[in-house]
Coordinates of C-alpha atoms and ligand atoms in Angstrom, one line a residue:
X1 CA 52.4 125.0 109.1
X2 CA 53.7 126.0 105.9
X3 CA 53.4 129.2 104.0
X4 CA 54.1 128.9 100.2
X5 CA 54.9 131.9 98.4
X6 CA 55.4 132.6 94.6
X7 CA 57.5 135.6 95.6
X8 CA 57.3 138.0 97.9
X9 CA 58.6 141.5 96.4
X10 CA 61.9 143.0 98.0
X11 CA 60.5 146.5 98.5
X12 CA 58.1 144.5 101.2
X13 CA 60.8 143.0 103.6
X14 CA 62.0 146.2 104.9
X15 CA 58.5 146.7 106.5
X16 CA 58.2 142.8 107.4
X17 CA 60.9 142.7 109.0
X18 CA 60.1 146.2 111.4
X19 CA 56.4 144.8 111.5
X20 CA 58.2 141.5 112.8
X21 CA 61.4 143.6 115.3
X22 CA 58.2 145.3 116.9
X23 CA 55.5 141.8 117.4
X24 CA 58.7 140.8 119.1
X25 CA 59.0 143.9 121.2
X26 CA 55.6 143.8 122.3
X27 CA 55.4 140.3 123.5
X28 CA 57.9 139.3 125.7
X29 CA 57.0 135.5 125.3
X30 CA 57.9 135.8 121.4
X31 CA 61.2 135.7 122.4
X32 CA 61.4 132.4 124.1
X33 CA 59.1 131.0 121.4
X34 CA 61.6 132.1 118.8
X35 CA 62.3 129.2 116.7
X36 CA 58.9 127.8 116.7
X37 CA 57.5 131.7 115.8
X38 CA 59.8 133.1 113.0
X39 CA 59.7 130.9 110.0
X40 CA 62.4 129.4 108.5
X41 CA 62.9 130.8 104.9
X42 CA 64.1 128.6 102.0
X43 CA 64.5 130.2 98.5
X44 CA 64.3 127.3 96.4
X45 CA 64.5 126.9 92.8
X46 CA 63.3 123.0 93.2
X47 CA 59.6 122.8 91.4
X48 CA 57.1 123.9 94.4
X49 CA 54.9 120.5 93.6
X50 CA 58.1 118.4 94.7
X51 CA 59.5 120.0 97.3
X52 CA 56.2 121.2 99.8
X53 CA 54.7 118.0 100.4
X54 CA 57.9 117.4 102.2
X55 CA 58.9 120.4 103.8
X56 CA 54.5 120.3 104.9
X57 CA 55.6 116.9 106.7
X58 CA 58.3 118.2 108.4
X59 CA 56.5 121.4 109.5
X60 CA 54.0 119.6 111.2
X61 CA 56.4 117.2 112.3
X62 CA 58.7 119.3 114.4
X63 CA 56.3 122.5 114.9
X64 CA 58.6 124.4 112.7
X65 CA 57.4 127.0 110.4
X66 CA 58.8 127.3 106.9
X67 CA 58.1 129.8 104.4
X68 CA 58.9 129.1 100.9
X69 CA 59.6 131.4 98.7
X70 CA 60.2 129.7 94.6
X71 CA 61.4 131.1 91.5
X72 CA 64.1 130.3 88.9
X73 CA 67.7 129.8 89.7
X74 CA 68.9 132.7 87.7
X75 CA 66.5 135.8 89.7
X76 CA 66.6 133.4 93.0
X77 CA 70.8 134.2 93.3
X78 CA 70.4 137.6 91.5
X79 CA 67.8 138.6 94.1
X80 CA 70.2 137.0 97.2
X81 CA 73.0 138.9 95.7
X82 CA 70.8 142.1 95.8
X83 CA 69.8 141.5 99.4
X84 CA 73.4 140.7 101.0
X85 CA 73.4 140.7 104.6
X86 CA 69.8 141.4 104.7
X87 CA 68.2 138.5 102.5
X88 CA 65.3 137.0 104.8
X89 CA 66.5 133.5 103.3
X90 CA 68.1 131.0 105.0
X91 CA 68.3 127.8 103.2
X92 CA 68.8 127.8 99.2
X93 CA 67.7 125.1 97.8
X94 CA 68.5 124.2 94.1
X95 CA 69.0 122.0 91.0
X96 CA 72.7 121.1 89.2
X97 CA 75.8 121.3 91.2
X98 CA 76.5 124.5 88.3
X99 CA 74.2 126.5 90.0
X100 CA 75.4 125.7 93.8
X101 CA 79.0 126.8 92.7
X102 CA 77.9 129.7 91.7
X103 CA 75.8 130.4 94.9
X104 CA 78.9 129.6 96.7
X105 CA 81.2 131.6 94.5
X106 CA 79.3 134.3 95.0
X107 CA 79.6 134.0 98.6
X108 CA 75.9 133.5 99.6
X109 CA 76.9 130.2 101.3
X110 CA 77.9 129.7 104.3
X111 CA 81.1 126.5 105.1
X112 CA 80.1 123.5 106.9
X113 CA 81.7 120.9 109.4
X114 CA 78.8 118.9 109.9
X115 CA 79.3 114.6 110.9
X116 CA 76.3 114.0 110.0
X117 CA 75.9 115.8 107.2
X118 CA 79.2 114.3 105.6
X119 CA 78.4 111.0 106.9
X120 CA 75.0 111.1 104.7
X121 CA 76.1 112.8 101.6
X122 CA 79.1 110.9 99.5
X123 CA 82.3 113.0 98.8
X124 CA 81.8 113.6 95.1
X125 CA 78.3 114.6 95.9
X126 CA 79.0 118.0 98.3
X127 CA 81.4 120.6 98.0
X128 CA 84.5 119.9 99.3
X129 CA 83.7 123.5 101.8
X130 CA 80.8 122.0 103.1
X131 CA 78.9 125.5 101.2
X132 CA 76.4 122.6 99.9
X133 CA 75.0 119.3 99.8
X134 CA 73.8 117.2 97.7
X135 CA 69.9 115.9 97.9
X136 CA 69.3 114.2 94.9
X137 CA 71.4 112.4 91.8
X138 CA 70.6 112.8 88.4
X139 CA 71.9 110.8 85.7
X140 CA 72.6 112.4 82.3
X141 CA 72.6 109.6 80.1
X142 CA 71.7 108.4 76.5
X143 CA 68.5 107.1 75.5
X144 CA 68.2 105.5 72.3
X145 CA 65.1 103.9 70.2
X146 CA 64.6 100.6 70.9
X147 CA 63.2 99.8 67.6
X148 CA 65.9 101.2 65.5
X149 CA 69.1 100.9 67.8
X150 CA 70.6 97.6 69.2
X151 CA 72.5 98.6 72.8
X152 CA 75.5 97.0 71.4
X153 CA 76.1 99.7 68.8
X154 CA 76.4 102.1 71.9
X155 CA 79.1 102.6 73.7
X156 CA 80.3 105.8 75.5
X157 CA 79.3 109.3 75.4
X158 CA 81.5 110.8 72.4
X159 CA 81.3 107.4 70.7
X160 CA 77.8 109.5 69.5
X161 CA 80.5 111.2 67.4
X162 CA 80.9 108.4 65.4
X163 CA 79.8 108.3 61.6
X164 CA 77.1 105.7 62.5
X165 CA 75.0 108.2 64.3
X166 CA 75.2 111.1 61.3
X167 CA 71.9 112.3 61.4
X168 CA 70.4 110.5 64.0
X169 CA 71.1 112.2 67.2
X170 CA 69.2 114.9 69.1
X171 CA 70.6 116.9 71.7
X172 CA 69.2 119.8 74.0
X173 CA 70.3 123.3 73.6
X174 CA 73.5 124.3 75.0
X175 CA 72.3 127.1 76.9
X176 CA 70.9 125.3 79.5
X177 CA 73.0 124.5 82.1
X178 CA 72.9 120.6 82.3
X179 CA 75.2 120.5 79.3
X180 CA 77.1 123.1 80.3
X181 CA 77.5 121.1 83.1
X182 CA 78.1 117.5 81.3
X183 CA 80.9 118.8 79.3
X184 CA 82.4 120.5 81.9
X185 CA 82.8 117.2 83.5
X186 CA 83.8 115.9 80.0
X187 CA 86.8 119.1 80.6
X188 CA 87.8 117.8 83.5
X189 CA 87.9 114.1 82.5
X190 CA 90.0 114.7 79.5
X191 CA 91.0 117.8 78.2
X192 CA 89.8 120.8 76.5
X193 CA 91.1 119.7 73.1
X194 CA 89.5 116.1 73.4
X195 CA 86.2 117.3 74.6
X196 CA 86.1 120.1 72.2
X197 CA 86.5 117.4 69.5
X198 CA 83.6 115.4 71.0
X199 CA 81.6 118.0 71.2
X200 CA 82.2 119.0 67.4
X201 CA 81.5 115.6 66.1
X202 CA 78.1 115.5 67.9
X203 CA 77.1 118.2 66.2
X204 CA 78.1 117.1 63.4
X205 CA 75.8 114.0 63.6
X206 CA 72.9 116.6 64.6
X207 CA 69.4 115.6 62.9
X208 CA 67.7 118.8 63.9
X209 CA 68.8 121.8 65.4
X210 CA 69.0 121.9 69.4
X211 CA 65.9 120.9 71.2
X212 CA 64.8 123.6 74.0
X213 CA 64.1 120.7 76.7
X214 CA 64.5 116.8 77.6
X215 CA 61.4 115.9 77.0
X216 CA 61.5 117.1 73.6
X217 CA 64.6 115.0 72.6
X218 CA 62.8 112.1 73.9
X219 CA 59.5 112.1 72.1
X220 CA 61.7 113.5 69.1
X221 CA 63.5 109.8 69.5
X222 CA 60.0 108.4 70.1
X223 CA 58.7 110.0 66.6
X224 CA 61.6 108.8 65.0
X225 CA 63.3 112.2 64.2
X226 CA 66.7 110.4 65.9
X227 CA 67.7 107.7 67.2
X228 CA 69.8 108.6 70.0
X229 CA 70.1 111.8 72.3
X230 CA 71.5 113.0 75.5
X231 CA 68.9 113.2 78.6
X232 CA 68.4 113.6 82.5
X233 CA 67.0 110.1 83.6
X234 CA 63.7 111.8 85.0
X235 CA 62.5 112.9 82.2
X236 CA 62.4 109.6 80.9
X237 CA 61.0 108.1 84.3
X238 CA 58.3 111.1 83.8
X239 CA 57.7 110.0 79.8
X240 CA 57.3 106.9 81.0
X241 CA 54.4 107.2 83.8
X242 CA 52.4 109.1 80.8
X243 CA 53.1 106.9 77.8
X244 CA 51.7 103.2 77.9
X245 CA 54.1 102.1 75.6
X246 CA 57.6 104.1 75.0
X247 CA 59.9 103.2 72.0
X248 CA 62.7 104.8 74.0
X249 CA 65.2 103.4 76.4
X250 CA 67.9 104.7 78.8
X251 CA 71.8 103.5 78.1
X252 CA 74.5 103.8 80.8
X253 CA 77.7 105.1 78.9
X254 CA 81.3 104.5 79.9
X255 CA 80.8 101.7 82.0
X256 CA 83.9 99.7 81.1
X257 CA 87.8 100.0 81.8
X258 CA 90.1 101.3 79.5
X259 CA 87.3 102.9 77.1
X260 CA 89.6 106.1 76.3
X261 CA 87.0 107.8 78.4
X262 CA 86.6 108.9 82.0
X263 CA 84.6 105.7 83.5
X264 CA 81.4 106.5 84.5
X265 CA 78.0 108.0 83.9
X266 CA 77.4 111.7 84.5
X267 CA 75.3 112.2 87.5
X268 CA 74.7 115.6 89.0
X269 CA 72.5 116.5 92.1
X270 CA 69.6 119.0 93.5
X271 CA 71.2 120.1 96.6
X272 CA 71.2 122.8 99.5
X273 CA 73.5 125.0 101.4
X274 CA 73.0 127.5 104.4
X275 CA 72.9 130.7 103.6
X276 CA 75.6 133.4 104.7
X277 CA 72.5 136.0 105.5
X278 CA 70.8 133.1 107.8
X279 CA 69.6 134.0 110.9
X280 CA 67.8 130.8 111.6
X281 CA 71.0 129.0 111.8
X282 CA 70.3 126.0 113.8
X283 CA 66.9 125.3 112.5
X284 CA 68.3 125.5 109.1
X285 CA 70.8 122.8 109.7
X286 CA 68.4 120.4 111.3
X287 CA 66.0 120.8 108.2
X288 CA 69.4 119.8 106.3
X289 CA 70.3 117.1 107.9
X290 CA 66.3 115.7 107.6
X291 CA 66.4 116.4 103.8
X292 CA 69.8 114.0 103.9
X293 CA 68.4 111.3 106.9
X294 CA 66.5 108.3 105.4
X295 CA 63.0 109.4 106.4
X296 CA 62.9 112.1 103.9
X297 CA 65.4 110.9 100.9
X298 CA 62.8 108.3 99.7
X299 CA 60.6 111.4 99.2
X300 CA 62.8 113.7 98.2
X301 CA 64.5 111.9 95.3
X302 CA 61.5 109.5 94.2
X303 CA 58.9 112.2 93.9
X304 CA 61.3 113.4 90.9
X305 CA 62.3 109.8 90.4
X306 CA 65.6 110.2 91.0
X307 CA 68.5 108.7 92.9
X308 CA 68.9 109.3 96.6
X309 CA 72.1 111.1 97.5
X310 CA 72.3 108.8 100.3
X311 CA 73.6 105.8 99.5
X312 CA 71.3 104.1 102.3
X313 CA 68.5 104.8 100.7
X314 CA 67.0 102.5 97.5
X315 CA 65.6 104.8 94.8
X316 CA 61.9 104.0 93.5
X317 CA 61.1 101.0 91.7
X318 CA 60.8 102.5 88.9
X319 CA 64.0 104.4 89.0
X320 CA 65.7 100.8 90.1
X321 CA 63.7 99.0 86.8
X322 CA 66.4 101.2 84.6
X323 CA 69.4 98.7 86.1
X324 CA 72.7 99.7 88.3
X325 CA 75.0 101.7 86.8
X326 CA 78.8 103.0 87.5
X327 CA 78.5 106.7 88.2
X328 CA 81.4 109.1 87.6
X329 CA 82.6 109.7 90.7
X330 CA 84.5 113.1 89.7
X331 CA 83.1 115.6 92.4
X332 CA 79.9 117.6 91.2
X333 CA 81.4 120.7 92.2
X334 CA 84.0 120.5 89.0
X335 CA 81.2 120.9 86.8
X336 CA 80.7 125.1 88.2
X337 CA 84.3 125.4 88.3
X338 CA 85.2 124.4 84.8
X339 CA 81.0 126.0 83.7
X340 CA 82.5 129.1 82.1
X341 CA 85.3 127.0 79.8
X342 CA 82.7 124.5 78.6
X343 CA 80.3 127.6 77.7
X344 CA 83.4 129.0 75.6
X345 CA 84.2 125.4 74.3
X346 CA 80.5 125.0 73.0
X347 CA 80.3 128.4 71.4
X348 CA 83.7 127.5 69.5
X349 CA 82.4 124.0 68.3
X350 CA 79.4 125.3 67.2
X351 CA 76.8 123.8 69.9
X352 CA 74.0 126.2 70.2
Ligands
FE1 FE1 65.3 119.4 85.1

């Protein structure tokens, strides 16, 4: 069984958990009924529609009970922060590895030796402490018009620099973290002073100011406002189950040798790590390990349509109809560690 909460306030736990201490004290047999009694908390910033279905599955699979509590990245770690040692959760669950680093760097993960666990996720996809895992790949790729762009003008990602894009690309606002991400990668790749310059001569190109979502830049590109723009591959996959016929297509960037670029296409993940406050320890690693085991990563990444973490697993047909690609294969973790510089780097190229 699986209660889904919107949010429960923090001036309530206090009281839940006494009303909880003294069920437990009355009733001897709660105690031996533990794990299948006290539910398993996930705070999860992971849109509720995506992630229940799932977590309903494996309720009724293995008699555990979860509670599920959702809300947005930002208040989700502000709140864990608040609550320390006393935070009912026990599983975060969130998107873009930006977010997990800081979770982590915070200290509201706890460091994992798991086999399986590591033997499920790829390297580049976890952090190297085992604080968290990732569940699900993202690509954040180009998409381009196909009635005004031919795929051989397009190369790499700051080849949309070039003076053949001036006034034709659209890009999402910098304050979201997915680019905050991407050119933290871009940091990492090659240098502050030749991703600043990148970033510079994309905005230089700009047709519009900054979009404030995805899904904008793509029907933008569909409306012929630009030609090109920067996007997570969902968002087209979900543009594309809505719209019959889409005048936009996704490009995988940096895919050759010797480009002058780090080889590769961003990818970043949705992922989860254990909390430091959990006191459902066991149960949260076996819901873990489900989330990465092949029974549930079909599900967990094609309901988004995106890429399994596990490389076992085939992602959706649909997801498969946009062709293979060469992924960068810098670890996702680099992108929270370098997050603050490429914040600084955007402000100074004037990205807003
Ligand atoms: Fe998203």
């Amino acid at each position: 069984m699986l209660r889904a909460k919107l949010w429960v306030t923090p001036a309530h736990r206090p009281l839940l958990a006494l009303m909880a201490a003294c069920v437990a004290a009355v009733l001897p047999a709660c105690g031996q009924q533990q794990s299948a009694g006290e539910p398993l908390v996930i705070y999860s910033s992971r849109n509720e529609q995506l992630i229940k279905p799932l977590l309903d599955q494996y309720a009724s699979e293995t008699d555990q009970a979860i509670e599920l509590v959702t809300g947005k990245e930002g208040p989700l770690l502000q709140r864990m922060r608040a609550e320390g040692d006393q935070s009912p959760a026990d599983l975060l669950l969130t998107v873009d590895a930006g977010n997990l680093w800081k979770a982590a760097d915070d200290g509201l993960l706890r460091p994992l030796d798991d086999a399986t666990l590591e033997q499920r996720i790829p390297p580049h996809l976890r952090d190297p402490q085992g604080r968290w895992f990732g569940l699900s790949v993202r690509a954040r790729t180009i998409a381009y018009s196909t009635e005004r762009v031919q795929t051989d003008a397009l190369s790499t990602y700051a080849a949309l620099g070039e003076p053949q894009w001036d006034g034709r690309l659209c890009l999402r606002t910098s304050k979201k973290v997915y680019n905050q991400s991407l050119v933290a990668m871009m940091i990492a790749a090659k240098g502050e002073d030749i991703a600043q310059a990148t970033v510079e001569s994309w905005v230089a190109n700009l047709a519009t100011e900054p979009f404030a979502n995805d899904t904008a830049v793509l029907k933008a590109i569909a409306a012929g406002q630009c030609d090109v723009g920067i996007v997570n591959s969902y968002y087209f996959g979900r543009l594309q189950r809505e719209a019959d016929e889409l005048p936009v297509a996704l490009f995988w960037p940096n895919q050759a040798e010797g480009l002058g670029e780090a080889r590769g296409v961003h990818v970043n993940v949705s992922g989860a790590g254990i909390t430091k406050a959990a006191d459902q320890f066991d149960a949260a690693l076996a819901l873990l390990r489900w989330l990465a085991s092949a029974e549930a990563q079909a599900g967990f990444a094609g309901d988004n349509l995106e890429y399994p973490a596990n490389p076992a697993v085939e992602p959706v047909p649909q997801v498969q109809a946009w062709g293979d690609f060469v992924p960068s294969l810098i670890n996702v973790s680099t992108a929270g560690r370098l997050q603050a510089d490429a914040v600084k780097l955007m402000e100074r190229a004037g990205y807003r």
